[in-house]
PDB file of C-alpha atoms in Angstrom:
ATOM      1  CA  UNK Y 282      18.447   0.731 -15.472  1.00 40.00           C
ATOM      2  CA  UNK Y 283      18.652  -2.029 -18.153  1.00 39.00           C
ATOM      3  CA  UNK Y 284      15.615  -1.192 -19.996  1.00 39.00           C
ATOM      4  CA  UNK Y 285      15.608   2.043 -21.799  1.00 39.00           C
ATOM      5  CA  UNK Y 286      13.801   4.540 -19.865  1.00 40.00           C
ATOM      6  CA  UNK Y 287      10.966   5.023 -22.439  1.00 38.00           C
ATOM      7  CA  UNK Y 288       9.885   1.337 -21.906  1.00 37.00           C
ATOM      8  CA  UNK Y 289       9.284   2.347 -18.622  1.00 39.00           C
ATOM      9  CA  UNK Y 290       7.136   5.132 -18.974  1.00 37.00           C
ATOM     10  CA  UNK Y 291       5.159   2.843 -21.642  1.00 35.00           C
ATOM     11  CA  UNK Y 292       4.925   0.401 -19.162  1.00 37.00           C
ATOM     12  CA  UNK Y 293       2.943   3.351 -16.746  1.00 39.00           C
ATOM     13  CA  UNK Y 294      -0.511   2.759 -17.273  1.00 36.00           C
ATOM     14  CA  UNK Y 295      -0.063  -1.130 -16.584  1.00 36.00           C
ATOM     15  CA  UNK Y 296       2.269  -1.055 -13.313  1.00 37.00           C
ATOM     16  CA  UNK Y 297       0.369   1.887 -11.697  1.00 37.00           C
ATOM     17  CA  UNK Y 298      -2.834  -0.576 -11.765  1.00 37.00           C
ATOM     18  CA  UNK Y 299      -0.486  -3.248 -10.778  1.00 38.00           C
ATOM     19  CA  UNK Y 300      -0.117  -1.126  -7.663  1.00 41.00           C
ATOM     20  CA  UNK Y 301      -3.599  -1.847  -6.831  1.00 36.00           C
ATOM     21  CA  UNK Y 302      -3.278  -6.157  -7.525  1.00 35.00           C
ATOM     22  CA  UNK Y 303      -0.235  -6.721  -9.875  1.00 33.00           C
ATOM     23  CA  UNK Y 304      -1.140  -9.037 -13.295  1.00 31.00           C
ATOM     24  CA  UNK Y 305       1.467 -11.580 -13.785  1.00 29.00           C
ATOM     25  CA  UNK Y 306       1.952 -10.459 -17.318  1.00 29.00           C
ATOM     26  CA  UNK Y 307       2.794  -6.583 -18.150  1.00 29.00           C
ATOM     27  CA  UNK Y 308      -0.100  -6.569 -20.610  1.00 28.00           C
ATOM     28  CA  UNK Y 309      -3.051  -7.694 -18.304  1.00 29.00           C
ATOM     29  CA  UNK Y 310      -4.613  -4.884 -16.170  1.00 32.00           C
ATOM     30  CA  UNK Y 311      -5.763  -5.615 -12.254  1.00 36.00           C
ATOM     31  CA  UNK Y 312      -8.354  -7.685 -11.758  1.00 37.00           C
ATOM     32  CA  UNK Y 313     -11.497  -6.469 -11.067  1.00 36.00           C
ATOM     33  CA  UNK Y 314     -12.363  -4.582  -7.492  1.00 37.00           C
ATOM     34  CA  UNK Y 315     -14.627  -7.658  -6.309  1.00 38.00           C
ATOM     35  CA  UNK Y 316     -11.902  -9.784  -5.865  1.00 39.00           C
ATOM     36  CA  UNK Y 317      -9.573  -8.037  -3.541  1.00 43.00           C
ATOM     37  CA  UNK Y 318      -8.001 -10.890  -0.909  1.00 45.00           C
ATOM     38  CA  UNK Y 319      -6.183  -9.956   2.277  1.00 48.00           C
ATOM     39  CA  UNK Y 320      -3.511 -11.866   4.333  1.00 46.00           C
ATOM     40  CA  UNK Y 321      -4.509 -11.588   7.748  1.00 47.00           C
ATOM     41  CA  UNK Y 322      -1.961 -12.882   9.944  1.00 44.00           C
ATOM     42  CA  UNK Y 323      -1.047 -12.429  13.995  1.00 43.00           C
ATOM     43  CA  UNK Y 324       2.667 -13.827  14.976  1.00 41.00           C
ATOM     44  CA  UNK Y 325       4.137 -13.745  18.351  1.00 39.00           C
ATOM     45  CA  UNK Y 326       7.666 -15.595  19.221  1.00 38.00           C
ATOM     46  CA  UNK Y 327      10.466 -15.323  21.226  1.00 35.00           C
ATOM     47  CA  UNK Y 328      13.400 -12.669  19.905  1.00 36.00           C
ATOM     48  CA  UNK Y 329      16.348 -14.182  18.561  1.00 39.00           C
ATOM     49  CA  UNK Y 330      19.657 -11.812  18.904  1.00 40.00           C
ATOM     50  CA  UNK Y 331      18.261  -8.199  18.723  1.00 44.00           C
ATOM     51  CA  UNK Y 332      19.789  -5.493  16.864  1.00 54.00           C
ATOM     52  CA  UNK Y 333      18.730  -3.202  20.209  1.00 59.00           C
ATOM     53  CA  UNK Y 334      17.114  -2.948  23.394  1.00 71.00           C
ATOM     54  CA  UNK Y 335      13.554  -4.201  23.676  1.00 70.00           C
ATOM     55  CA  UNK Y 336      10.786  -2.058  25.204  1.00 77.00           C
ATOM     56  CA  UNK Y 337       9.921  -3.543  28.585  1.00 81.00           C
ATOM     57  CA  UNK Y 338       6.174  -3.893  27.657  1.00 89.00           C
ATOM     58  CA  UNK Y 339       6.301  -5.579  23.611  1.00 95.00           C
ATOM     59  CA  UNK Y 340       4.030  -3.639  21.155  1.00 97.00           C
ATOM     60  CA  UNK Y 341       1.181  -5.147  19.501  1.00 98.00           C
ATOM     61  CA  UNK Y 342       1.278  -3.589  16.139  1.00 98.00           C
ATOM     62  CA  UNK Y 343      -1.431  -3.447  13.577  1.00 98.00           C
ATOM     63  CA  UNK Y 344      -0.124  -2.999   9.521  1.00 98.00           C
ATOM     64  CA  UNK Y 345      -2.614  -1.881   7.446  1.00 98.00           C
ATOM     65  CA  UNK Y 346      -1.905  -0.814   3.377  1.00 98.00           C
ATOM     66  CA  UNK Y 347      -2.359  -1.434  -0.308  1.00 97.00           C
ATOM     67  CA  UNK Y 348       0.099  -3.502  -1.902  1.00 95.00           C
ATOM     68  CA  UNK Y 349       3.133  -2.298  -0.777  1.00 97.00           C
ATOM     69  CA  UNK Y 350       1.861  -3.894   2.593  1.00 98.00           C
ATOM     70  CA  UNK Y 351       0.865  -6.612   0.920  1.00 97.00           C
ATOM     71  CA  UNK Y 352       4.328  -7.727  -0.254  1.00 97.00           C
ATOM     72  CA  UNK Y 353       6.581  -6.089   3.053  1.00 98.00           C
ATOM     73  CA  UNK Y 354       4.020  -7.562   5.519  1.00 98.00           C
ATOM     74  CA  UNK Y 355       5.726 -11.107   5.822  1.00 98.00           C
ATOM     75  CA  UNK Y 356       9.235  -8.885   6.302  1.00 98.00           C
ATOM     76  CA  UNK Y 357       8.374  -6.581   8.687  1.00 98.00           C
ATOM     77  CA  UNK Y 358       6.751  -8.866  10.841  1.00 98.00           C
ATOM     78  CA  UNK Y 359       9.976 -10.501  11.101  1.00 98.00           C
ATOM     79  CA  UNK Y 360      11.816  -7.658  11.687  1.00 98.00           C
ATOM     80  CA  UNK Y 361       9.383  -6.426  14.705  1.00 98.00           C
ATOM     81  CA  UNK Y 362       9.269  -9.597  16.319  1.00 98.00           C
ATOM     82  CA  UNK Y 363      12.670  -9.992  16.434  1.00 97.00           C
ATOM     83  CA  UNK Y 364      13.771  -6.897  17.038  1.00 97.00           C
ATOM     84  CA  UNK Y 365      10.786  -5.826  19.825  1.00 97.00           C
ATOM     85  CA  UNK Y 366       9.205  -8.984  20.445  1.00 97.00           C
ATOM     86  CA  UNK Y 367       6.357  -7.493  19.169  1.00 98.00           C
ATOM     87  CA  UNK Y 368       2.745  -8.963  18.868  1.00 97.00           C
ATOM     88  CA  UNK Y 369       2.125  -7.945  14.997  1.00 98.00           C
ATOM     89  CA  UNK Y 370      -1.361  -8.575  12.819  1.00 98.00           C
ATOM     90  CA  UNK Y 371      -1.554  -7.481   9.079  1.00 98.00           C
ATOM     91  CA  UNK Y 372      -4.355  -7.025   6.812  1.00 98.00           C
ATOM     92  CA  UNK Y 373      -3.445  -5.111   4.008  1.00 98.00           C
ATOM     93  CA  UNK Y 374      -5.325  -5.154   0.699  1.00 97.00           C
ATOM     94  CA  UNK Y 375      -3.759  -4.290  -2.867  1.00 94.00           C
ATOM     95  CA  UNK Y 376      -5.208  -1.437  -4.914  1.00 93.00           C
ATOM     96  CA  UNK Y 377      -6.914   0.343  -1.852  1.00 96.00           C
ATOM     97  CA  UNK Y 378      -6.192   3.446  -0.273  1.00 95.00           C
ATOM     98  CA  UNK Y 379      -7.292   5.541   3.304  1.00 97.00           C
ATOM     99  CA  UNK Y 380     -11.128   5.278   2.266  1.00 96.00           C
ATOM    100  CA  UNK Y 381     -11.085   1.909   1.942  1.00 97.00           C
ATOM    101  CA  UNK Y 382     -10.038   1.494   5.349  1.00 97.00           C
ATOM    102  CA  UNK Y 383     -12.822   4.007   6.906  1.00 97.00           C
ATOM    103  CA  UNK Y 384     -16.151   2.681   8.660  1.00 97.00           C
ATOM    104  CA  UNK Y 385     -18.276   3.867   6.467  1.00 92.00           C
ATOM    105  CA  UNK Y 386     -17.620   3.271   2.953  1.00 86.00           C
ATOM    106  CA  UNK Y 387     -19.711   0.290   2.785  1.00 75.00           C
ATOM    107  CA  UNK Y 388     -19.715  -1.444  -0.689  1.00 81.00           C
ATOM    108  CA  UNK Y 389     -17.466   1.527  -2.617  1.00 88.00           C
ATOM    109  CA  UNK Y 390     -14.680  -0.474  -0.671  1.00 93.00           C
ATOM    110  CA  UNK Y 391     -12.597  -3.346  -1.627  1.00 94.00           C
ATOM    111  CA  UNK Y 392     -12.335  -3.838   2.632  1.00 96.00           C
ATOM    112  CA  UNK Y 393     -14.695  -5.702   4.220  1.00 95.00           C
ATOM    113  CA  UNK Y 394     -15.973  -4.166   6.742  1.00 96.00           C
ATOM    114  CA  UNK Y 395     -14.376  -6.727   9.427  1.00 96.00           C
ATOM    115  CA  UNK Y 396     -10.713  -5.212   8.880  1.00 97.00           C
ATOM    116  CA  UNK Y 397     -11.787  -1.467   8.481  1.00 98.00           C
ATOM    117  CA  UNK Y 398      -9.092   0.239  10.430  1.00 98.00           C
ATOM    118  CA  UNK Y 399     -11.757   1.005  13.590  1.00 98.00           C
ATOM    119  CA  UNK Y 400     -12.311  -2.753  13.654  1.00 98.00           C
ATOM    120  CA  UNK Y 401      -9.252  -3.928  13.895  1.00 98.00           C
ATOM    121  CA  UNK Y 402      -8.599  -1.516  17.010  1.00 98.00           C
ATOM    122  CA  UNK Y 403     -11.737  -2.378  18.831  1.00 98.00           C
ATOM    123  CA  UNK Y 404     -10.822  -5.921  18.181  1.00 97.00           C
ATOM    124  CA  UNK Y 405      -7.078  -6.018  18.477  1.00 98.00           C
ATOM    125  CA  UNK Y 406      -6.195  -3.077  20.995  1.00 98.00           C
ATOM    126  CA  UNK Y 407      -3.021  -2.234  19.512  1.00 98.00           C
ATOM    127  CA  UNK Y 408      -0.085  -0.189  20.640  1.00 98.00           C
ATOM    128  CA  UNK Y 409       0.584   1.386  16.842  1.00 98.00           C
ATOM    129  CA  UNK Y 410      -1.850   1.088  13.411  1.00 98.00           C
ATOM    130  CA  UNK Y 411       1.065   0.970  10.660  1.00 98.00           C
ATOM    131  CA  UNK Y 412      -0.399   3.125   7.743  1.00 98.00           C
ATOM    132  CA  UNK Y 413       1.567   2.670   4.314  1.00 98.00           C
ATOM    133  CA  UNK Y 414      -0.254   3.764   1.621  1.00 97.00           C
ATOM    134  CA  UNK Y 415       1.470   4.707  -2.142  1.00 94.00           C
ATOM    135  CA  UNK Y 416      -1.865   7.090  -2.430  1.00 90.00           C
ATOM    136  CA  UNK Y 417      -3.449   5.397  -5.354  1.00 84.00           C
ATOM    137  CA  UNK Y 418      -3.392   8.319  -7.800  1.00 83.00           C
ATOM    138  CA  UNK Y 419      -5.393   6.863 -10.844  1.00 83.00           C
ATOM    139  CA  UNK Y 420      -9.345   5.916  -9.432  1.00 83.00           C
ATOM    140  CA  UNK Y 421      -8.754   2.312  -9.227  1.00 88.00           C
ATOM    141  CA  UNK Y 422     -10.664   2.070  -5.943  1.00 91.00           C
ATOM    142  CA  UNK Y 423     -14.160   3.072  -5.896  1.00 93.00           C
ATOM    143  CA  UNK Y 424     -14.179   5.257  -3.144  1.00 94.00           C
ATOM    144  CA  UNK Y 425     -12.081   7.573  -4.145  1.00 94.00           C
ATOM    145  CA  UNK Y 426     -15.218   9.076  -6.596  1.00 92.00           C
ATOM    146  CA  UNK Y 427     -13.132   8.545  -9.818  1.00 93.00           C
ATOM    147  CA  UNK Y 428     -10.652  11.714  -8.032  1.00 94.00           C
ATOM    148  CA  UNK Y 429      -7.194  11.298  -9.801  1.00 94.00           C
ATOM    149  CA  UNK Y 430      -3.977  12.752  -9.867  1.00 94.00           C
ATOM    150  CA  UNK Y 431      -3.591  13.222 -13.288  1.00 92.00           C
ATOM    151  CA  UNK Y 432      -6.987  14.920 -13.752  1.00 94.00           C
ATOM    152  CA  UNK Y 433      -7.535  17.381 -10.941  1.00 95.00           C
ATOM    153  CA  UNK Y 434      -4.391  17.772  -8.342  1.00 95.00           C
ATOM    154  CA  UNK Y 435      -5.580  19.946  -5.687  1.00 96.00           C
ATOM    155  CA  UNK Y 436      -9.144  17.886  -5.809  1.00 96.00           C
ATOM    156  CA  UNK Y 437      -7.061  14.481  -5.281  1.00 96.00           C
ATOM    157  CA  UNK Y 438      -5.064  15.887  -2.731  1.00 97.00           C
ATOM    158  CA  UNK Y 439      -7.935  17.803  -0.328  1.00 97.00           C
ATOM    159  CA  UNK Y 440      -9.597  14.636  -0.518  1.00 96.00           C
ATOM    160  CA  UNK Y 441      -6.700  12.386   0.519  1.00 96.00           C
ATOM    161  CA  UNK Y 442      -5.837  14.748   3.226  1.00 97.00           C
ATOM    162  CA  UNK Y 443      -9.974  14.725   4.469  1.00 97.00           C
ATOM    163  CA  UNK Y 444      -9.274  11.044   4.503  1.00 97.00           C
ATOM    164  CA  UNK Y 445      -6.403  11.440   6.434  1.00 98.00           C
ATOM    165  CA  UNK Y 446      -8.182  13.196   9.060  1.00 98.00           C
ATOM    166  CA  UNK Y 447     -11.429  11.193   9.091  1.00 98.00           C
ATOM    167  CA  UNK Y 448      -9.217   7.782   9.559  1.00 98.00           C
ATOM    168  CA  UNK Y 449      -7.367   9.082  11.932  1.00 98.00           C
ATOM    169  CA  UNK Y 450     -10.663   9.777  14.057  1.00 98.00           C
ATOM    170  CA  UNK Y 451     -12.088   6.684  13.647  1.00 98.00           C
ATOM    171  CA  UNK Y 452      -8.847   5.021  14.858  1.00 98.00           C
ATOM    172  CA  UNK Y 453      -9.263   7.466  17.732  1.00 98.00           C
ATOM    173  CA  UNK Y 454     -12.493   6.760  18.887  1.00 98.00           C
ATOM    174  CA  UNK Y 455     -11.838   2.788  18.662  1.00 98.00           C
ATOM    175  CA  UNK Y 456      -9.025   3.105  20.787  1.00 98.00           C
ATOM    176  CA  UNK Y 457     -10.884   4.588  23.419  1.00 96.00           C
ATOM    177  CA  UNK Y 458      -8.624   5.111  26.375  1.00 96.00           C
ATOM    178  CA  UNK Y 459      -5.934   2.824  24.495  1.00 96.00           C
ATOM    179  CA  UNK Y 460      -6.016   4.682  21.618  1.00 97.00           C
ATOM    180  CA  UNK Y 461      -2.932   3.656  19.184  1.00 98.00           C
ATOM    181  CA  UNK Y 462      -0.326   6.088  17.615  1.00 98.00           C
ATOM    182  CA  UNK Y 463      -0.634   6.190  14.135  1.00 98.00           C
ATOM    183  CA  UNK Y 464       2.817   5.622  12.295  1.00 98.00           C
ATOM    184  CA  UNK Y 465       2.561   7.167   9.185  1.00 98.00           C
ATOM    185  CA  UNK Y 466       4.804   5.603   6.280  1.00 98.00           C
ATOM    186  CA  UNK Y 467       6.685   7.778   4.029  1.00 98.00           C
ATOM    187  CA  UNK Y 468       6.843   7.050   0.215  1.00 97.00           C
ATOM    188  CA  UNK Y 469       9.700   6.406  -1.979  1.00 97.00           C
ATOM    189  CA  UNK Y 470      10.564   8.154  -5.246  1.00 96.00           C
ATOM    190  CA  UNK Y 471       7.473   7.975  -8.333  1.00 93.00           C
ATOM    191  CA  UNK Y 472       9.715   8.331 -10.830  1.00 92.00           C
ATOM    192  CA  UNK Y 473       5.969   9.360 -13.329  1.00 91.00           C
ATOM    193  CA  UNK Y 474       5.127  12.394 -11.107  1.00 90.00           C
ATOM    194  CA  UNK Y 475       7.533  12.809  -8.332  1.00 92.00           C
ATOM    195  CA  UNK Y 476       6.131  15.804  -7.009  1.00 94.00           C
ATOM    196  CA  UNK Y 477       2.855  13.858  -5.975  1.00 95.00           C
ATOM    197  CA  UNK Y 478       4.951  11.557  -3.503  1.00 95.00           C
ATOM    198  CA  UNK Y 479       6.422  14.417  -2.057  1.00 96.00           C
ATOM    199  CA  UNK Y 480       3.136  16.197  -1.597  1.00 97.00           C
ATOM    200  CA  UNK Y 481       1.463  13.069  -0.158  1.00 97.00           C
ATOM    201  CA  UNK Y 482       4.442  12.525   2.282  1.00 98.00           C
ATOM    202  CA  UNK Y 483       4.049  16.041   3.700  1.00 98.00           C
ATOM    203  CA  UNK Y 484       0.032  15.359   3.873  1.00 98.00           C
ATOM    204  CA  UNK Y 485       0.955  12.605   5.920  1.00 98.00           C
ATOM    205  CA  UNK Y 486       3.359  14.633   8.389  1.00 98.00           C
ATOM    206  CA  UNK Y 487       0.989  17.137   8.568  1.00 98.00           C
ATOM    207  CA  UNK Y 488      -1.526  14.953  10.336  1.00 98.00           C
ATOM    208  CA  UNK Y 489       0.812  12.940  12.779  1.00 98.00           C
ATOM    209  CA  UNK Y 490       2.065  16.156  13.769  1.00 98.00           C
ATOM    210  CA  UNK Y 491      -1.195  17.378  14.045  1.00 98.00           C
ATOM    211  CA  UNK Y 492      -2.225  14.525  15.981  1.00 98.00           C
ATOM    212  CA  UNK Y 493       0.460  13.699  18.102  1.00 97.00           C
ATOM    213  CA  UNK Y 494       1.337  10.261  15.915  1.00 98.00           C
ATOM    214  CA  UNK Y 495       4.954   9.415  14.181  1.00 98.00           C
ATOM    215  CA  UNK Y 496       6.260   9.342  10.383  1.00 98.00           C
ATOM    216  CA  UNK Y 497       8.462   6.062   9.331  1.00 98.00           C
ATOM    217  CA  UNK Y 498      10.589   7.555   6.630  1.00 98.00           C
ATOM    218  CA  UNK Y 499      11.065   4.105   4.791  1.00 98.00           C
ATOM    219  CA  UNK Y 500      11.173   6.300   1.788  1.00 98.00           C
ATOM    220  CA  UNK Y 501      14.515   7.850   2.412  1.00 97.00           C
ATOM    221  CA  UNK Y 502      15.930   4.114   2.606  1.00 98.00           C
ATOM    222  CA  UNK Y 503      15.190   3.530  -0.847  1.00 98.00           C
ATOM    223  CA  UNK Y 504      16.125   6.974  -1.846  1.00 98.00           C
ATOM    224  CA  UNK Y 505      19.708   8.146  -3.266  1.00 97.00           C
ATOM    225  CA  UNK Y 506      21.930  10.152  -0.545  1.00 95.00           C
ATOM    226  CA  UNK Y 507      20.789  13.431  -0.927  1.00 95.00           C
ATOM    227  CA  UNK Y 508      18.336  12.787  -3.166  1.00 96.00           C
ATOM    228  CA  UNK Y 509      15.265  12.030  -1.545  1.00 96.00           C
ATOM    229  CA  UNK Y 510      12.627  12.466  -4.527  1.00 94.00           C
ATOM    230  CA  UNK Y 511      14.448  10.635  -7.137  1.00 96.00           C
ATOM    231  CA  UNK Y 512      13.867   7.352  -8.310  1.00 97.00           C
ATOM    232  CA  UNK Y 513      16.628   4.932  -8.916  1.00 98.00           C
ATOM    233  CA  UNK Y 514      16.561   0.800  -9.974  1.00 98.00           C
ATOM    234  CA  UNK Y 515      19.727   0.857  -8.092  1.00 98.00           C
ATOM    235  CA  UNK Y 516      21.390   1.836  -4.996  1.00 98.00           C
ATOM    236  CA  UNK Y 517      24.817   1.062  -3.343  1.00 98.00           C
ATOM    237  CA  UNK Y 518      25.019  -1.666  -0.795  1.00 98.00           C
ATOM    238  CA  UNK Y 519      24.645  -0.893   2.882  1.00 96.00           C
ATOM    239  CA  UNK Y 520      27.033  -2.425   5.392  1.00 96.00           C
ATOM    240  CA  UNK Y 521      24.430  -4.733   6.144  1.00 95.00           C
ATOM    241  CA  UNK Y 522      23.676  -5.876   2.195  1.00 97.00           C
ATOM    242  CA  UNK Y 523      27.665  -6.551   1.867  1.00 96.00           C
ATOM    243  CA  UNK Y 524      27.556  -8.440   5.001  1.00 95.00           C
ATOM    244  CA  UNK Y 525      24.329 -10.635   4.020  1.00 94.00           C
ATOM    245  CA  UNK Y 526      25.316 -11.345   0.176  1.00 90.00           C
ATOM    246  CA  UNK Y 527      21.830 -12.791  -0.506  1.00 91.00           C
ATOM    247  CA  UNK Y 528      20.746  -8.845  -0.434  1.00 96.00           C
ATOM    248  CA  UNK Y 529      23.553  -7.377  -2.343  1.00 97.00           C
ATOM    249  CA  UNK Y 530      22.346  -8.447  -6.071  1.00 96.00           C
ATOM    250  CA  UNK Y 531      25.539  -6.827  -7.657  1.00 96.00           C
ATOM    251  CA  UNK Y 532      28.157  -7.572  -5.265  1.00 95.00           C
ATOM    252  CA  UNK Y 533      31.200  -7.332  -8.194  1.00 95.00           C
ATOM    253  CA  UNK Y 534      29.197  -3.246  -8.909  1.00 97.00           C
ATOM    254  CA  UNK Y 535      28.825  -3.045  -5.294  1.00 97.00           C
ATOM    255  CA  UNK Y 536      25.018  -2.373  -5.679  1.00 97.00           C
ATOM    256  CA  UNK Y 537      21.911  -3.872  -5.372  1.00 98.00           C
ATOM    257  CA  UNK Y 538      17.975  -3.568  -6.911  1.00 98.00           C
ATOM    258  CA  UNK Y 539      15.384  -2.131  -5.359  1.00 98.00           C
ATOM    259  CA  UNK Y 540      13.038  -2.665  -8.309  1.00 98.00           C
ATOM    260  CA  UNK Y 541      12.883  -5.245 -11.153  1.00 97.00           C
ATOM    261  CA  UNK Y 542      13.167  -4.280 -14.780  1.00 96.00           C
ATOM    262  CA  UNK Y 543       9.360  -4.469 -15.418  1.00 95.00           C
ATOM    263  CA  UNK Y 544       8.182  -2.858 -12.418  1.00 95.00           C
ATOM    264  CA  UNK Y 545       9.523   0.567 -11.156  1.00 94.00           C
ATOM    265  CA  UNK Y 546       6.539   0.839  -8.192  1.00 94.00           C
ATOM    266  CA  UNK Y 547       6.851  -2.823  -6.100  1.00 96.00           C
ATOM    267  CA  UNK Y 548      10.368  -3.826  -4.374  1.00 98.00           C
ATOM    268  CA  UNK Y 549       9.439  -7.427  -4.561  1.00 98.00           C
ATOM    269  CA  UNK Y 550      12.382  -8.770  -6.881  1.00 98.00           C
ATOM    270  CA  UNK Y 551       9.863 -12.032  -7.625  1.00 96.00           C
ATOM    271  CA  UNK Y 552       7.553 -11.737 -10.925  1.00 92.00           C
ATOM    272  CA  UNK Y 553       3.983 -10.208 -10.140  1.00 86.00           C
ATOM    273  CA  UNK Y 554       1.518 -12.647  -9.504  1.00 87.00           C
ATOM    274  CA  UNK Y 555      -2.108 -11.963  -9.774  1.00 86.00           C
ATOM    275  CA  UNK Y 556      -3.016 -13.515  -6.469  1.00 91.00           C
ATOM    276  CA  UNK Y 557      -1.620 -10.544  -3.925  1.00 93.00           C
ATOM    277  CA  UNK Y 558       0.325 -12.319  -1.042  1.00 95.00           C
ATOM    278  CA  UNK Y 559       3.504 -11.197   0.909  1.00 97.00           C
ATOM    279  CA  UNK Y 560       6.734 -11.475  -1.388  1.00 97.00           C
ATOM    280  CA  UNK Y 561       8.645 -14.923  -1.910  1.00 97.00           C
ATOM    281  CA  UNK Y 562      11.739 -13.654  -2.485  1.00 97.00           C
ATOM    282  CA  UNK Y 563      14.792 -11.670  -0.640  1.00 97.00           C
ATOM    283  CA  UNK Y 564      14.041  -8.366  -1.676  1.00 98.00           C
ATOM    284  CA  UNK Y 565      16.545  -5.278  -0.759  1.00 98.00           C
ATOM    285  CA  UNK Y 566      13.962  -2.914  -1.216  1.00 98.00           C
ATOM    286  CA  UNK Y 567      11.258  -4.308   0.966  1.00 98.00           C
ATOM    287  CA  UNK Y 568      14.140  -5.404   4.022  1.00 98.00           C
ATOM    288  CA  UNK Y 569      14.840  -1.559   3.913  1.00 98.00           C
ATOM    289  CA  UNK Y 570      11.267  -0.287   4.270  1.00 98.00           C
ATOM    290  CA  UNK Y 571      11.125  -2.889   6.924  1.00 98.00           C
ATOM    291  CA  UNK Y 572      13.758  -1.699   9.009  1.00 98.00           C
ATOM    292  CA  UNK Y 573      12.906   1.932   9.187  1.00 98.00           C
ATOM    293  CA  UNK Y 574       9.171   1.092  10.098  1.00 98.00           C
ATOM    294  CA  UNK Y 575      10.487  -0.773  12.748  1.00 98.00           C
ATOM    295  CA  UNK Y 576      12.839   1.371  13.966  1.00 98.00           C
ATOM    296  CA  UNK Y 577      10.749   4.269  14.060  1.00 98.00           C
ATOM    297  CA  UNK Y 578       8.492   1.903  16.490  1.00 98.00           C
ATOM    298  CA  UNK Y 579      11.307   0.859  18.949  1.00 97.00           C
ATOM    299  CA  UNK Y 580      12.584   4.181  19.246  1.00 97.00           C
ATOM    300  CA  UNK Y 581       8.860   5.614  20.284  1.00 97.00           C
ATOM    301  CA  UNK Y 582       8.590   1.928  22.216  1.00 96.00           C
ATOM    302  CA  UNK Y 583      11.729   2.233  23.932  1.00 93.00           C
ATOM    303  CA  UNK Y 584      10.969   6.368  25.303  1.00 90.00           C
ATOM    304  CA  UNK Y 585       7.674   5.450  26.866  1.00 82.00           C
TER     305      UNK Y 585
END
């Protein structure tokens, strides 16, 4: 990492609000919870040399999220489309979490209620609901109560798991007799408090084995071999990365970044902004994530 490490823990505070709606300049916080936006968007076109087999029937997939979504959503609509002919919709917004998303939650949410989670499935009918969700550890959404991380573990993490279960039973009951599997993302590395990603991750295996939904590991793509809870700027290039230069960004080191210098949490390689929208830029980081959501799709696609 090019920055001495103690820059980065500094930097904390700032970049773990930047989670929520990144500022375009380290020193300015999110903006205020009123003015969350979304980018709503439903693609369909033909697929254009598949990496494998489409499912006979295409899946209409749903991606919901904070702003992780927010900057992969452009990505891994790409990569479903192509790769399942998929029917894909996203709404994610930055600095939520699983309350924001629940029917319910009324004006403690920076969702409208139009794209809660329940909504969208009544509305949409969709084959999978895409959950990715970092976990927002530090109150920045007003559901949450003010619960944090840092300040009481085991509160923050009963609560995130109650949310886990109520979401998941609103998504149920929307479905009705279509109801959606639930793919459950996995986090990548927090280099602040690692053990909190690992915790949330097994929260959020718990309740798709519970229910009878599906984990995405996209963490363990943006993880070290053999080191799957520790956070890295850098990773070697994949066979893909050295065969697509644009996504090896140290070809002569034969490596490439997942995160910039000033930002260990996003994978978006382009500056912050503090409008959220879907990254501009190639971004190793964010084609990886892609990939292993939508291969944990096909492969549940393709068995049906």
């Amino acid at each position: 990492m090019r920055t001495p490490w103690v820059v980065g823990v500094v930097l904390a505070a700032v970049l773990l609000g930047a989670c929520g709606d990144p500022a375009s300049a380290p020193e300015v916080g999110p903006p205020p919870p009123a003015e969350p936006k979304a980018s709503a968007t439903t693609h369909r076109r033909p697929v254009a040399s598949p990496r494998a087999e489409a499912p006979e029937e295409p899946p209409t997939v749903l991606y919901l999220g904070d702003s992780l979504a927010m900057e992969n959503q452009k990505v891994l609509g790409q990569e479903l489309r192509r790769d399942l002919d998929a029917r894909f919709r996203s709404a994610p917004y930055s600095g939520t979490t699983l309350c924001d998303y629940l029917e319910g939650s009324g004006e403690r949410s920076l969702v409208p209620a139009s794209d809660k989670a329940a909504a969208l499935v009544r509305s949409l009918r969709p084959d999978y609901v895409v959950l990715q969700f970092w976990g927002n550890a530090w109150g920045y959404t007003p559901c949450m109560d003010g619960i944090t991380y840092d300040a009481a573990r085991e509160r923050y993490l009963e609560r995130y798991a109650a949310d886990a279960r109520r979401l998941t039973a609103q998504i149920t009951a929307a479905g009705g007799t279509h109801r959606p599997r639930i793919v459950w993302v996995l986090q990548g590395p927090d280099p602040i408090t690692p053990d909190r990603v690992r915790r949330v991750n097994a929260l959020y295996e718990e309740r798709a084995a519970a229910s009878g939904d599906l984990v995405a590991d996209a963490g363990s793509a943006v993880s070290p071999a053999g080191a799957r809870h520790t956070w890295v700027q850098y990773l070697p290039c994949d066979a893909y990365e050295r065969a697509h230069p644009d996504y090896c960004t140290q070809p002569a080191r034969g490596r490439t970044a997942l995160h910039r210098d000033d930002d260990y949490l996003h994978f978006c390689l382009a500056p912050t902004t503090s409008t959220p929208k879907p990254c501009p830029v190639r971004s190793p980081g964010i084609l990886r994530i892609a990939r292993a959501v939508t291969r944990a799709i096909g492969e549940d696609a393709r068995s049906r």
